[in-house]
PDB file of C-alpha atoms in Angstrom:
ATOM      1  CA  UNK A 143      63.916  95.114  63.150  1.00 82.00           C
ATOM      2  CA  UNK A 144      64.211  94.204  66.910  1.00 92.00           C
ATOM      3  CA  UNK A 145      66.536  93.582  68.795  1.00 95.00           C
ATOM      4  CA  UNK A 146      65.097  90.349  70.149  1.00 96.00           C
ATOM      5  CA  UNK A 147      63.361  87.752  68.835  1.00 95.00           C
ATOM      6  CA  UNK A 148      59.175  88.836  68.531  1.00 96.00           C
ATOM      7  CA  UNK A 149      56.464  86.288  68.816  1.00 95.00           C
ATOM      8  CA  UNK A 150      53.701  85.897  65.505  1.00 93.00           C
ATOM      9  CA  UNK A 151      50.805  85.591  66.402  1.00 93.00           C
ATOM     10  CA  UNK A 152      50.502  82.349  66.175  1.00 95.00           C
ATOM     11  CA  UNK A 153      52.658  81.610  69.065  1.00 95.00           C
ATOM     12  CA  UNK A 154      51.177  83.991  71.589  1.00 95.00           C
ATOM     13  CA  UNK A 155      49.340  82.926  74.078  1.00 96.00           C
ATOM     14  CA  UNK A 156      45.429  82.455  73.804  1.00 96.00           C
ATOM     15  CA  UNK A 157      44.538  85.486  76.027  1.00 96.00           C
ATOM     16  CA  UNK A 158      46.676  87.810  74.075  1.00 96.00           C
ATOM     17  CA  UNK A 159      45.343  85.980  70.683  1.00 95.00           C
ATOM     18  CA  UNK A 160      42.187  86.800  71.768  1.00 94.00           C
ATOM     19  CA  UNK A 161      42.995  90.509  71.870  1.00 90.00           C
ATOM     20  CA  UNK A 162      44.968  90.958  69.349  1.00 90.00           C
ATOM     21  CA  UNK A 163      42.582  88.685  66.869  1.00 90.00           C
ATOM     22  CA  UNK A 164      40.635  92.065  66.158  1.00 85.00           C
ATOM     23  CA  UNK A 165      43.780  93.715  65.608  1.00 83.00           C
ATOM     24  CA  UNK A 166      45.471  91.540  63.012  1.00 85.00           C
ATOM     25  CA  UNK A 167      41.997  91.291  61.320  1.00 87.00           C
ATOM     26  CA  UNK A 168      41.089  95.143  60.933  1.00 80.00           C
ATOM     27  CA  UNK A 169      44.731  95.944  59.916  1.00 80.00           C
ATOM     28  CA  UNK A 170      45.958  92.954  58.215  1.00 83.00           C
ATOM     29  CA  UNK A 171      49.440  93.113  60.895  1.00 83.00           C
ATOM     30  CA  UNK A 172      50.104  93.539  64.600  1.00 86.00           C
ATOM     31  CA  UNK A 173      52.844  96.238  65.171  1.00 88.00           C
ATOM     32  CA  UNK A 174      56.200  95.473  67.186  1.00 93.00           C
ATOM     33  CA  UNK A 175      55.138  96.884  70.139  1.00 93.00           C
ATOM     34  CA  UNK A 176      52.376  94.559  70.616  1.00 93.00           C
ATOM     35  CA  UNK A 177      54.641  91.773  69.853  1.00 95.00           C
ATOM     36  CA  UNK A 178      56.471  92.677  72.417  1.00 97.00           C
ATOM     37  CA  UNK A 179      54.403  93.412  74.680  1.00 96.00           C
ATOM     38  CA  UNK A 180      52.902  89.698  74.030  1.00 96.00           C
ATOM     39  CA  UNK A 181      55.941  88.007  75.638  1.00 96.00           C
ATOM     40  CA  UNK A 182      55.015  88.278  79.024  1.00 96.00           C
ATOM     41  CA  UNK A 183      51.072  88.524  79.834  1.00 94.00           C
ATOM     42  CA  UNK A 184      51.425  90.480  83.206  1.00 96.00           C
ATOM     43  CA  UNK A 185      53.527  93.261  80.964  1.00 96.00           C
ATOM     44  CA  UNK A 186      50.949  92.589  78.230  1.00 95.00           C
ATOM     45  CA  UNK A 187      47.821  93.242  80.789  1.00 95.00           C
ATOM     46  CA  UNK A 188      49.143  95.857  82.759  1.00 96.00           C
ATOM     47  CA  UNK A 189      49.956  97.540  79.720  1.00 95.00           C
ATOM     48  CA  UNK A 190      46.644  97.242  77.989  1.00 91.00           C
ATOM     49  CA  UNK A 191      44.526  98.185  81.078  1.00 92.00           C
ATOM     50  CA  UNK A 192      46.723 101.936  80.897  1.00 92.00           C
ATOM     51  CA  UNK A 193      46.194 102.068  77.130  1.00 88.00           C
ATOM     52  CA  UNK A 194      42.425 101.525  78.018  1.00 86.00           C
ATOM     53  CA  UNK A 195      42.149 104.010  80.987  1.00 88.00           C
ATOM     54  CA  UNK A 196      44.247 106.431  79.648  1.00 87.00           C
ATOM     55  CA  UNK A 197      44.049 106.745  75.983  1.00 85.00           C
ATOM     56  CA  UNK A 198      40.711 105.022  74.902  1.00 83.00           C
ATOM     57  CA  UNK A 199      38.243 105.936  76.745  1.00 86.00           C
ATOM     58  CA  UNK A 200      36.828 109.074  77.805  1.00 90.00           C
ATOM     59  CA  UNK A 201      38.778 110.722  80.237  1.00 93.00           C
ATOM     60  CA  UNK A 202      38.660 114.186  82.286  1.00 97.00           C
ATOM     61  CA  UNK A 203      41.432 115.361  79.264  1.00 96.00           C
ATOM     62  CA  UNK A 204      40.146 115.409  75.615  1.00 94.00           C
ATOM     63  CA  UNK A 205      41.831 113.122  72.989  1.00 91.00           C
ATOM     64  CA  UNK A 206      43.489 116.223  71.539  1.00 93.00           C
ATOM     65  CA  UNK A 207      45.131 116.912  74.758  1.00 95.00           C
ATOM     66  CA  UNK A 208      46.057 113.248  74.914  1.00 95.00           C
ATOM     67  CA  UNK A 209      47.458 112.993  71.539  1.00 93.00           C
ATOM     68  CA  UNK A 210      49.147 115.963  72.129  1.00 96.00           C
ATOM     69  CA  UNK A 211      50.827 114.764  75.012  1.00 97.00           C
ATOM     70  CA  UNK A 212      51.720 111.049  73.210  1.00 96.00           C
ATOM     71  CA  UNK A 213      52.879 113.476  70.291  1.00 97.00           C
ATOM     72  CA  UNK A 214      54.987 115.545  72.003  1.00 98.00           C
ATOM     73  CA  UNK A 215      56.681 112.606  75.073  1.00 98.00           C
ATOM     74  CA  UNK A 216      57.588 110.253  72.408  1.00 96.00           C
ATOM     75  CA  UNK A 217      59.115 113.182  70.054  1.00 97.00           C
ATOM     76  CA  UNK A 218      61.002 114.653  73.233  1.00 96.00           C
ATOM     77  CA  UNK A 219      61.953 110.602  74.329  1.00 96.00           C
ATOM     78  CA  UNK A 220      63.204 109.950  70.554  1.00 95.00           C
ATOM     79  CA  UNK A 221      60.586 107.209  70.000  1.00 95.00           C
ATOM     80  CA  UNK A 222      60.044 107.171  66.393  1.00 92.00           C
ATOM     81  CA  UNK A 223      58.051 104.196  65.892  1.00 90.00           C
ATOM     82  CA  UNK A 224      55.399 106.025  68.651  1.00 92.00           C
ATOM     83  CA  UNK A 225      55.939 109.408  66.749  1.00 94.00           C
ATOM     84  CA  UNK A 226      54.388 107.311  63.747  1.00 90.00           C
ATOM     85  CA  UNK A 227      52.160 105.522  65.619  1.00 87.00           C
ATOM     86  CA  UNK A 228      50.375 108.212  67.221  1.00 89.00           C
ATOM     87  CA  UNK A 229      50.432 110.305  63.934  1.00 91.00           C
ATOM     88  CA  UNK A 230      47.517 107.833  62.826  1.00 85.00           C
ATOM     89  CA  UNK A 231      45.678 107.312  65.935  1.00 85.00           C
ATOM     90  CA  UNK A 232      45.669 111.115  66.101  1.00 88.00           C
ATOM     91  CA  UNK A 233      44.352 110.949  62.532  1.00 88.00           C
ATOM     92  CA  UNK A 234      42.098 108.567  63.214  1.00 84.00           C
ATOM     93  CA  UNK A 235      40.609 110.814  66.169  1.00 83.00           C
ATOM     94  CA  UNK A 236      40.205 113.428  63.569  1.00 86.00           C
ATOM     95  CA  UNK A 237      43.228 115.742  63.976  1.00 89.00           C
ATOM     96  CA  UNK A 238      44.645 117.443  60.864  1.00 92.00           C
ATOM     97  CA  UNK A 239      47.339 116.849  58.942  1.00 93.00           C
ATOM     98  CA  UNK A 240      47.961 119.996  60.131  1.00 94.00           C
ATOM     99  CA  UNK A 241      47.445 120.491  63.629  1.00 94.00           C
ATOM    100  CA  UNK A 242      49.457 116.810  64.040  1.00 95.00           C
ATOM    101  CA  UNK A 243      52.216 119.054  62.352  1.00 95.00           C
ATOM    102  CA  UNK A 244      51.758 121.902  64.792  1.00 95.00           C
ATOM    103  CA  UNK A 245      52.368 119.509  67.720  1.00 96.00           C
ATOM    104  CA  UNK A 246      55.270 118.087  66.583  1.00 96.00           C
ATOM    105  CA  UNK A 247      56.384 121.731  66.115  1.00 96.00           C
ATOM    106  CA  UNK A 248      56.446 122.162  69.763  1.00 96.00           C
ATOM    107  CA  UNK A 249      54.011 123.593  71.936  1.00 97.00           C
ATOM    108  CA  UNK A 250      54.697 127.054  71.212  1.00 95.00           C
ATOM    109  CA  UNK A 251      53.931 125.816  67.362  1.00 93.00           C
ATOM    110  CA  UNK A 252      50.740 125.298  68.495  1.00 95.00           C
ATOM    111  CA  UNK A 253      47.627 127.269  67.729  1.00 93.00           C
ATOM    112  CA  UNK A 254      46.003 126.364  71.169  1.00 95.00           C
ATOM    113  CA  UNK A 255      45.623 129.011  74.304  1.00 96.00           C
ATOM    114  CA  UNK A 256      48.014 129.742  76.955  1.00 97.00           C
ATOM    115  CA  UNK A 257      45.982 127.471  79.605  1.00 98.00           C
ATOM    116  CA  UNK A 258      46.662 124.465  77.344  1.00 98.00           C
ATOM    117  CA  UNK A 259      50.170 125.202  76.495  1.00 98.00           C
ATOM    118  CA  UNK A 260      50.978 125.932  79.974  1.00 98.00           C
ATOM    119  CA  UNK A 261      49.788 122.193  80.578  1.00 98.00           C
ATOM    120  CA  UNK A 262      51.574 120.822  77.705  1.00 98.00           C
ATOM    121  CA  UNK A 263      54.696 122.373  78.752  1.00 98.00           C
ATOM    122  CA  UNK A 264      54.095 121.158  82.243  1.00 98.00           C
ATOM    123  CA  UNK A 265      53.787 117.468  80.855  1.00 98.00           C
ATOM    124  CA  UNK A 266      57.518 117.625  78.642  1.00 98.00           C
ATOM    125  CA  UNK A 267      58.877 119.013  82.374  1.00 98.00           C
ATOM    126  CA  UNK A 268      56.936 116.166  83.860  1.00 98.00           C
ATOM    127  CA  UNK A 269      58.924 113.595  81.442  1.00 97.00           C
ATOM    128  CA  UNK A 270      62.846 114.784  82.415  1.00 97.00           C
ATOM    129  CA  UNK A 271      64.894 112.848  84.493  1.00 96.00           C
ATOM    130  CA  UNK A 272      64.787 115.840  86.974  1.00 97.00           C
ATOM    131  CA  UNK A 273      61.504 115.844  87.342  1.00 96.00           C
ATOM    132  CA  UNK A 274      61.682 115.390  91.241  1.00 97.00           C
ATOM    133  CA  UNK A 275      63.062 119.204  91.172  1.00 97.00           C
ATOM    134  CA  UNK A 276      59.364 120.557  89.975  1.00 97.00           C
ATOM    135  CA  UNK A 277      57.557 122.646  93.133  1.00 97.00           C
ATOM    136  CA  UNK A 278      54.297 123.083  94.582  1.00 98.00           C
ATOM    137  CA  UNK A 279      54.232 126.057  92.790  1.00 98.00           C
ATOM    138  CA  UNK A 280      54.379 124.025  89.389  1.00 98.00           C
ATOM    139  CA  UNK A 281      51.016 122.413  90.554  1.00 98.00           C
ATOM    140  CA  UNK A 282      49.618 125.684  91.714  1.00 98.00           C
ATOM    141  CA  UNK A 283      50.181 127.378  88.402  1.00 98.00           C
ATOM    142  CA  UNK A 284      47.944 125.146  85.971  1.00 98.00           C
ATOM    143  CA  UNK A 285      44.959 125.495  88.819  1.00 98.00           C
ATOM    144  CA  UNK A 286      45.258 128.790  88.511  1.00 98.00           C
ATOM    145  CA  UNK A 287      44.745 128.626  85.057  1.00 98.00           C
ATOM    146  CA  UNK A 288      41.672 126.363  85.915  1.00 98.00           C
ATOM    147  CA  UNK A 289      43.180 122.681  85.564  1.00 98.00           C
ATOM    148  CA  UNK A 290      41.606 120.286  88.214  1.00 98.00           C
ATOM    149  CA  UNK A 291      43.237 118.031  90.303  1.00 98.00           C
ATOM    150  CA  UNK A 292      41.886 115.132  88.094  1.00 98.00           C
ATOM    151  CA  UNK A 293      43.262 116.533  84.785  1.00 98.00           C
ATOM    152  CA  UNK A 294      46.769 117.599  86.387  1.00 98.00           C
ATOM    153  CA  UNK A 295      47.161 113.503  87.526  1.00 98.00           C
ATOM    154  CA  UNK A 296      45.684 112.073  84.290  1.00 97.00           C
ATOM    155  CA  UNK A 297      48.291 114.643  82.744  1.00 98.00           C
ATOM    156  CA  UNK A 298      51.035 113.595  84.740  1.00 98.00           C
ATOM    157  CA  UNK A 299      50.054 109.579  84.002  1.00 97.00           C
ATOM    158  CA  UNK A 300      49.990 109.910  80.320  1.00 97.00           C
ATOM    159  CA  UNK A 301      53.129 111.445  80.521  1.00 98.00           C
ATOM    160  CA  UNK A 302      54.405 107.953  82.987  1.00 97.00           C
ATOM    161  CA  UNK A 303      52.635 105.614  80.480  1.00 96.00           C
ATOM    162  CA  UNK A 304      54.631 107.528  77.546  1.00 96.00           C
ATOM    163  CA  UNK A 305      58.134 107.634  79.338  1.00 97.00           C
ATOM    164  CA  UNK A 306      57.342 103.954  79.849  1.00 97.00           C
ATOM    165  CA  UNK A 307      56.385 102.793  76.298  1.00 96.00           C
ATOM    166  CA  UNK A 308      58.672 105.084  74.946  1.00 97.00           C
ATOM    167  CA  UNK A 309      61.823 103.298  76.980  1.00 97.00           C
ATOM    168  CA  UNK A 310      60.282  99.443  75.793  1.00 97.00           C
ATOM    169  CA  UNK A 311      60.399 101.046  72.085  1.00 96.00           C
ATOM    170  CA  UNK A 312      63.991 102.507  72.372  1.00 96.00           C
ATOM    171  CA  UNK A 313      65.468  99.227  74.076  1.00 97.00           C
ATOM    172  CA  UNK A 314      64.021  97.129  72.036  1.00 97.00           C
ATOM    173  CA  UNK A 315      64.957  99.132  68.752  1.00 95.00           C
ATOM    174  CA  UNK A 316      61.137  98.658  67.564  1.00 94.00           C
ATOM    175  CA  UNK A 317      61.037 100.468  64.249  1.00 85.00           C
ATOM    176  CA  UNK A 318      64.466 100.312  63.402  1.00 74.00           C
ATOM    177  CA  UNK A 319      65.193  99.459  59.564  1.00 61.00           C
TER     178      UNK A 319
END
């Protein structure tokens, strides 16, 4: 149960209605994030256009690597109503039962090579407070493993967008019994 009061869909406004129409239709509810997120359209919109670039469509990362990082930000952040959440999209993107286990194992868990690992450990740095302490060198280490530019900053973003919905989740004790 929140910890604030979280419009139905019936009083959100039409724009949002309009999105989240599909939504209530396909899965017969709309989750507590998106109700939420609903309560203010320019937090509902700037929120939806990351979900798009980032998560949905293709991207320079694959959805594995995305998951992965959703997976392992939210675990490291606490968020269990995103843990849960991204344990079906990940399902729904075709990930195991088992390799969704894996990653909430940890990265070293993992049965993935060292290149991605090294990337997946550079995203949970990525997502501490003292992340302003990471180097140059940080950067240099994942091109040397062959990690573009592009894929580092789409990285580094996913890990932003998780920190963020992550925090709204937390606040807002979304999830809690």
């Amino acid at each position: 149960m929140a910890y604030i009061d979280l419009p139905e869909f019936e009083a959100m406004r039409p724009e949002i209605q309009e999105r989240a129409r599909p939504i209530l239709e396909k899965t017969g509810s709309l989750g507590e994030i998106f109700k939420l997120l609903a309560l203010d359209n320019k937090v509902y919109f700037a929120t939806d256009s990351m979900v798009q670039s980032y998560l949905l469509e293709k991207t320079y990362l694959s959805y594995d690597i995305k998951e992965a990082i959703a997976l392992l930000i939210s675990k490291e952040n606490s968020c269990k109503m995103c843990v849960d959440v991204h344990k079906n999209i990940a399902k729904m993107l075709g990930l195991s039962e088992d390799k969704i286990e894996d990653i909430l194992g940890g990265v070293e868990a993992m049965n993935v090579d060292e290149r991605e690992k090294a990337l997946l450990h550079f995203c949970i740095r990525a997502a501490q407070k003292d992340n302003y302490k990471m180097m140059q060198s940080d950067i240099d280490a994942l091109k040397t493993l062959g990690w573009s530019d592009k894929e580092i900053l789409e990285a580094v973003a996913i890990v932003g967008y998780f920190n963020y919905i992550n925090t709204l989740s937390n606040v807002f004790g979304l999830g809690e019994s």
